[in-house]
XYZ file of C-alpha atoms in Angstrom:
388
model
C 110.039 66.639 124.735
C 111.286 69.239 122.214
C 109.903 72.558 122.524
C 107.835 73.476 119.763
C 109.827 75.371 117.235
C 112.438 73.166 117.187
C 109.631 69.866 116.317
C 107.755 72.408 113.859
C 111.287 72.266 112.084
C 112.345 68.998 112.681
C 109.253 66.072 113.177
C 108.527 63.994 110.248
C 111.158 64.808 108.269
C 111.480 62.100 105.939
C 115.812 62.012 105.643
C 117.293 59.203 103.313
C 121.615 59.075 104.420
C 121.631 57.107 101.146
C 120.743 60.825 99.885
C 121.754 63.616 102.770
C 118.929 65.521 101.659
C 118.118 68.185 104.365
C 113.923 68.282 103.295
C 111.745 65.665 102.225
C 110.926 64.888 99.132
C 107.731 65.176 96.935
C 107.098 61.444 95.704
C 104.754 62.524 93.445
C 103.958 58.906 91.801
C 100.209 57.585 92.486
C 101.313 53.890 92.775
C 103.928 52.382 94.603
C 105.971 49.261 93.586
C 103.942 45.609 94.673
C 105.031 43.601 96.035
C 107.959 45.698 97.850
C 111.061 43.150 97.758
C 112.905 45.452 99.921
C 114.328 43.886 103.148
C 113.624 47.149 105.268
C 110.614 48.990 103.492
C 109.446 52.534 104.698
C 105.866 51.587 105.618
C 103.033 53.554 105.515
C 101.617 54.245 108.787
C 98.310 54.312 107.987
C 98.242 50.617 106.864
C 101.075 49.189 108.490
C 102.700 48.236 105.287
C 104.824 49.354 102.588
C 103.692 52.166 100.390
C 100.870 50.937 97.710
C 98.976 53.700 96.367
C 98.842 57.523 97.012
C 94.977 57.819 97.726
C 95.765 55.178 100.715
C 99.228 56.704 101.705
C 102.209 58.389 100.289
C 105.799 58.944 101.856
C 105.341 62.895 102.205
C 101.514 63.048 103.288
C 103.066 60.965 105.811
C 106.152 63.021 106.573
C 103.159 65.849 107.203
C 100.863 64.042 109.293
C 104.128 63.058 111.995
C 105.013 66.570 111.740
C 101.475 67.890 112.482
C 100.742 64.944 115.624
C 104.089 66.277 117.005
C 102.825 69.816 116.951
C 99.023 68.957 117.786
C 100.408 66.583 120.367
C 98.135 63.921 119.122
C 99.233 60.278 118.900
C 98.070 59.542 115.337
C 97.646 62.410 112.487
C 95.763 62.151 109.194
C 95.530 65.107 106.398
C 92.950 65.615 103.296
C 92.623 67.600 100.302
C 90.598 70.171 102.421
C 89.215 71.706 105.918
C 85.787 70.075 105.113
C 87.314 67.006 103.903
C 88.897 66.210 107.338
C 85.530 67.540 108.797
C 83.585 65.081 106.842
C 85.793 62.377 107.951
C 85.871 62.825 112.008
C 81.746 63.488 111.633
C 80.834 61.313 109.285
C 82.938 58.096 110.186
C 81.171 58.216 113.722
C 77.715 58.887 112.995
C 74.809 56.829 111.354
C 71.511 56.536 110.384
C 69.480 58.122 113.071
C 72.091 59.440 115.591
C 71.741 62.763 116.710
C 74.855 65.134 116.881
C 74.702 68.333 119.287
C 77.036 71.328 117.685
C 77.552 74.722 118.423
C 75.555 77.167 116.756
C 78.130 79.648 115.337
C 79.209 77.461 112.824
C 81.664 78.284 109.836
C 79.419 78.583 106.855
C 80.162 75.585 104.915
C 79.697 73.289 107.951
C 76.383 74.997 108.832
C 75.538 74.109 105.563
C 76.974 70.604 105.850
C 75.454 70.093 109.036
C 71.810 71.554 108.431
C 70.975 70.585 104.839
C 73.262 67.665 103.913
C 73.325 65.357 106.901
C 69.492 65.622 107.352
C 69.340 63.689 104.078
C 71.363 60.773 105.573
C 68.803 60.685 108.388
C 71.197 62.575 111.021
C 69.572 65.027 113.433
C 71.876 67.929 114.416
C 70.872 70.242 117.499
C 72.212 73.441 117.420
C 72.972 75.572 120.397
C 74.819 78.789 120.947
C 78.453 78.765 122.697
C 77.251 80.873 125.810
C 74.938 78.031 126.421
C 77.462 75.321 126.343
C 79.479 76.624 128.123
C 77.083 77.099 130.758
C 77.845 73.016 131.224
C 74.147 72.292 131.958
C 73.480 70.475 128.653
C 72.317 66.828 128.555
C 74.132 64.381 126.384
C 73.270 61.295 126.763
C 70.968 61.429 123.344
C 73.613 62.280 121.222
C 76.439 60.351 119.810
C 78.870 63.547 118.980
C 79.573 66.907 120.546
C 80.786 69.484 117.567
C 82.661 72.331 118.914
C 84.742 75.183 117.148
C 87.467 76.145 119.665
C 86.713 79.961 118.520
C 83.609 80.990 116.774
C 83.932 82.067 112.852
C 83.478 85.333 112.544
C 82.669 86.069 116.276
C 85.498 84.678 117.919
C 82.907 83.287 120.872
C 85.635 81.257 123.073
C 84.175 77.326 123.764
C 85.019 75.849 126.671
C 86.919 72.854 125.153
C 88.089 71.733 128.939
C 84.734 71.668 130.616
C 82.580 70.594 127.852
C 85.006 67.600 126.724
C 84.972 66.735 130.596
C 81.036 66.464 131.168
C 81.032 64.571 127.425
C 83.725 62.016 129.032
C 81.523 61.279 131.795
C 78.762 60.867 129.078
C 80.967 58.524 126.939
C 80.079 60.962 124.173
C 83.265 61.601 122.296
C 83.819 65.523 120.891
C 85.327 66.981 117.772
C 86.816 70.201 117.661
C 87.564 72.740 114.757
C 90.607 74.173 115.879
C 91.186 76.372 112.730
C 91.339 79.635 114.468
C 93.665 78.674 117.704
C 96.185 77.260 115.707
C 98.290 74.128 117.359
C 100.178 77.008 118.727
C 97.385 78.117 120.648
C 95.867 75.542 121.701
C 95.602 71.413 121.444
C 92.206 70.057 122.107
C 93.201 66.637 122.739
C 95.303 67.914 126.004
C 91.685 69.660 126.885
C 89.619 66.417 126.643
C 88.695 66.292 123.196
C 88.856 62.915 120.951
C 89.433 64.444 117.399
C 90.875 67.467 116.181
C 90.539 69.127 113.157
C 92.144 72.140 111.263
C 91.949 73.522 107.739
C 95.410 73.676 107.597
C 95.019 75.907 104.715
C 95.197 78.965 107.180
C 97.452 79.191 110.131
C 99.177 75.773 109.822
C 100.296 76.078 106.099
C 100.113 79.903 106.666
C 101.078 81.295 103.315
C 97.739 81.435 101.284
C 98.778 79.072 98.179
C 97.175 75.654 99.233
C 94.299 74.075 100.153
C 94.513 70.941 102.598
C 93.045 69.681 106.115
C 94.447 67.330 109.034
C 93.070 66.020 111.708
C 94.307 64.238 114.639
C 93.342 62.003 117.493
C 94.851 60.003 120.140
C 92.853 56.928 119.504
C 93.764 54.098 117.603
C 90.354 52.856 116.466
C 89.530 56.197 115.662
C 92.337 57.030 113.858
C 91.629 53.766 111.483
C 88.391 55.024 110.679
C 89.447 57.928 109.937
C 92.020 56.467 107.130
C 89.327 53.937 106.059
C 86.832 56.754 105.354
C 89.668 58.631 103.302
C 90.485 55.733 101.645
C 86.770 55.176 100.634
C 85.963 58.633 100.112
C 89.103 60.008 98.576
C 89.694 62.980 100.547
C 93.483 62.665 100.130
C 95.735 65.606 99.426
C 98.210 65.338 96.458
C 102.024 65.308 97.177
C 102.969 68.460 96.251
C 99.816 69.860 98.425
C 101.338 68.188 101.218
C 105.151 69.273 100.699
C 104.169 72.779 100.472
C 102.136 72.612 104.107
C 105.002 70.817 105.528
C 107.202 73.459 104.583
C 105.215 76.226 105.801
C 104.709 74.586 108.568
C 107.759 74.824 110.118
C 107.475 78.497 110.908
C 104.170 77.975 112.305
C 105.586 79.156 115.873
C 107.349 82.566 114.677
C 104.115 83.497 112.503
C 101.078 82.500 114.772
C 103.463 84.848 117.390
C 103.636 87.784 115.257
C 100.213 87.470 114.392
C 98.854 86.881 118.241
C 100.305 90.223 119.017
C 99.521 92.190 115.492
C 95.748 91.335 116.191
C 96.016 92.535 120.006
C 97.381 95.664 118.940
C 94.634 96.304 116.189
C 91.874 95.313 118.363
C 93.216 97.660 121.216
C 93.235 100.266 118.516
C 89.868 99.838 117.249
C 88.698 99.487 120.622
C 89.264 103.267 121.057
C 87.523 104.416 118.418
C 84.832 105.973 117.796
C 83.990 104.855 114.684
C 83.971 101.742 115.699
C 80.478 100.034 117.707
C 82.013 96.425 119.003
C 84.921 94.964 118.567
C 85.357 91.172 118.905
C 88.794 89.666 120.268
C 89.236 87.453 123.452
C 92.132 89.116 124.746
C 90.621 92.203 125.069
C 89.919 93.075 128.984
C 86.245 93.696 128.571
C 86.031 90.165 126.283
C 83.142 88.390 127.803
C 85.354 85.298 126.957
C 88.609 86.392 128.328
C 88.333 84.595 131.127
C 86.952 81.183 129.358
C 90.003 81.814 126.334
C 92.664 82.074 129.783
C 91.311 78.406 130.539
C 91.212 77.211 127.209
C 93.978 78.816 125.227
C 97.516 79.747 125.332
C 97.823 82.743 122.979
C 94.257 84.931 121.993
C 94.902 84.263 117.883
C 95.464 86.372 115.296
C 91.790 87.015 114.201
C 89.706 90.303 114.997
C 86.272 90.841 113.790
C 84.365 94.604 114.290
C 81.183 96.695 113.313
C 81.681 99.818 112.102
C 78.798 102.435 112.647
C 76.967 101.615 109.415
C 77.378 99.711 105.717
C 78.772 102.636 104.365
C 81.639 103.619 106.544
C 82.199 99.789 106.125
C 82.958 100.059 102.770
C 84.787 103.548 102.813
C 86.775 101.569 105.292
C 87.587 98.603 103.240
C 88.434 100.960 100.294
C 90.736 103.438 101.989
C 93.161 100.255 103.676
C 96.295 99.480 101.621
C 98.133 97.046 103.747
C 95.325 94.119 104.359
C 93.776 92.447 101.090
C 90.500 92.400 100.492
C 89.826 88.253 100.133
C 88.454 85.478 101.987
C 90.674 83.233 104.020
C 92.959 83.928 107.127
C 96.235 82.832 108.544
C 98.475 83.889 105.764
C 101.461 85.852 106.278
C 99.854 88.530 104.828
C 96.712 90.559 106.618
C 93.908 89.764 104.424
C 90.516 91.681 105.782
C 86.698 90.600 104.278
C 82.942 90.808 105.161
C 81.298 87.929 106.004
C 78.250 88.437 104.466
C 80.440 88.332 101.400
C 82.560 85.359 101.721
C 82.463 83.001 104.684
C 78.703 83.239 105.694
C 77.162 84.277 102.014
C 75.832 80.364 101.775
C 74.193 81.217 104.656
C 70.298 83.107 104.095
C 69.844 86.811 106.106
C 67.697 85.460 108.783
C 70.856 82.115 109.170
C 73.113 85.206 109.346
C 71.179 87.602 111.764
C 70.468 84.589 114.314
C 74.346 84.746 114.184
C 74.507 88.496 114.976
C 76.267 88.430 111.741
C 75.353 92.180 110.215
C 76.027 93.976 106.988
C 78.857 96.404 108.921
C 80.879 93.159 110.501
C 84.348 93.381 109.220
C 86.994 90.452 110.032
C 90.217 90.741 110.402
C 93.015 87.803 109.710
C 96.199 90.301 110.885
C 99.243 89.021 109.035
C 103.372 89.375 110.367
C 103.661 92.732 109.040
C 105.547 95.756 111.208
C 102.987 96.519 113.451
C 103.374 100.318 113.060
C 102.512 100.149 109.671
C 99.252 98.525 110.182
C 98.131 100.958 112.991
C 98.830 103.534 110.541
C 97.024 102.146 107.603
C 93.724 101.566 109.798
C 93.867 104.839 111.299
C 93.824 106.050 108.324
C 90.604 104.085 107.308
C 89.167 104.820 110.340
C 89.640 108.864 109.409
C 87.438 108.173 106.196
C 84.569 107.439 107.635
């Protein structure tokens, strides 16, 4: 196989010799020709047949979803208009009425939300319990019909043991899901660790320049993959065309950014770590991580995220105030640093006893470091860190 680079640049590409052209092309048409009298049709992989309608399948969504499986090293990819789209999908098309799902606690706002107010209503039953727990491996599964794991914890960045939980669900015929958001397919690829679907909002890291919204998801089985498509096809979680050629184009540097951005977070965290403004710093590759050892097992590169507390609320937001490099905005995996509260933003859905259950406090700042010159970022917070 390839290495990675050189299939972020080159999988999926959709190349017509009756054209040349070098990238794919946005078919941005919502219907498709029927019946296709062509003698060798492009078919759509999702169906099996030629191209009918853009909800169902379209030529560059699908040029995306090769490029992603060859990335994710899945055997079958899928994308949707959004991260919680493709969530949605891998939950929702194998659960029903009366099936419990077990999911770690630390979930990213929206899918605690999903997970503890709207599936209730549907008459599913979703345990909660906190990634130290699970990854204690003690757990009993047989009850449930899906584990829910993020591969690292939003805003946290609590490590899950992907590898060992995915192995005791196997023995439980219990398949898992993981939200891989934060590890990036350059980080890690759940499916090699035992997991049955994968999902990403490709929005962050996998797109990677902060000007689209879209999800994928990926899997290695075929009956899962079909439900999958079904339940976009019923649903309508499908990106548009133009959403898709702009995340297939970004993705092709996902290897050179998610590498810059591995080390620009390292080098932040190692600077906040020796400060002392700073109370706690959270990022796995530090040495005194409490999930170093579980992110060595489970992950090839320790991401590009780095959350902190700063002594109190206000230093917090003399902090925020005094940075000029990172923007102040939700979101991560941009080229640019972007830096937020998530109390604010990611977690605000969530009620102050939800968030304090989380250890999520007013002072917690998170970091998404961008591919800036390291240098000038260490400057820039050192600077904040002077102001308070």
């Amino acid at each position: 196989m390839r290495g990675f680079n050189t299939r972020a640049v080159h999988a999926g590409e959709l190349e017509d010799p009756r054209f040349g052209n070098v990238v794919t092309p946005i078919f941005q048409t919502s219907t498709f020709v029927q019946p296709n009298s062509s003698q060798e049709p492009y078919l759509d992989h999702a169906t099996g047949g030629p191209f009918l309608y853009t909800r169902w399948g379209n030529p560059t969504l699908q040029s995306l979803e090769e490029k992603y499986a060859s990335l994710e090293g899945a055997r079958h990819g899928l994308s949707f208009s959004s991260g919680m789209a493709a969530i949605s999908a891998a939950v929702l098309s194998k659960v029903r009425e009366g099936d419990r799902i077990l999911s770690v606690a630390e979930l990213y706002g929206q899918t605690f939300h999903l997970f503890s107010h709207v599936l209730p209503r549907y008459g599913v039953k979703v345990d909660f319990l906190e990634t130290d727990e699970l990854n204690k491996l003690e757990v009993r599964l047989k009850e449930y019909k899906l584990i829910y794991l993020e591969s690292i914890t939003n805003p946290l960045l609590k490590v899950t043991d992907v590898r060992g939980i995915s192995k005791l669900a196997s023995e439980n015929d219990v398949p898992v899901v993981v939200d891989a958001t934060f590890a990036s397919p350059f980080n890690q690829r759940p499916l090699e660790l035992g997991a049955e679907v994968v999902v990403h909002s490709a929005t962050k890291y996998i797109s990677g320049h902060s000007d689209v919204i879209v999800g994928v998801s990926g899997t290695n089985s075929d009956q899962t993959f079909k439900d999958l498509v079904g339940f976009r096809k019923d649903v309508g979680g499908s990106p548009d065309p133009h959403q898709a050629y702009l995340t297939l184009r970004g993705m092709k540097t996902i290897g050179l950014r998610v590498e810059r951005q591995n080390s620009n977070a390292g080098k932040v965290a190692t600077l906040l770590s020796q400060s002392t403004k700073v109370r706690k710093v959270h990022y796995p590759g530090l040495r005194d991580s409490p999930y170093r050892e579980v992110a060595a097992k489970n992950l090839s590169g320790f991401g590009g995220m780095v959350s902190f507390e700063l002594r109190d609320e206000d230093c917090t937001k003399r902090f925020l105030k005094t940075l000029t490099i990172p923007r102040s905005a939700p979101s991560l995996g941009g080229v640019e640093s972007l830096i937020t509260r998530p109390v604010e933003t990611s977690h605000s859905s969530l009620t102050k006893e939800e968030r304090e259950k989380q250890g999520i406090s007013e002072s917690l700042v998170r970091f998404s470091a961008g591919i800036e010159d390291p240098e000038d970022l260490l400057e820039d917070f050192q600077r904040a860190l002077s102001s308070c």
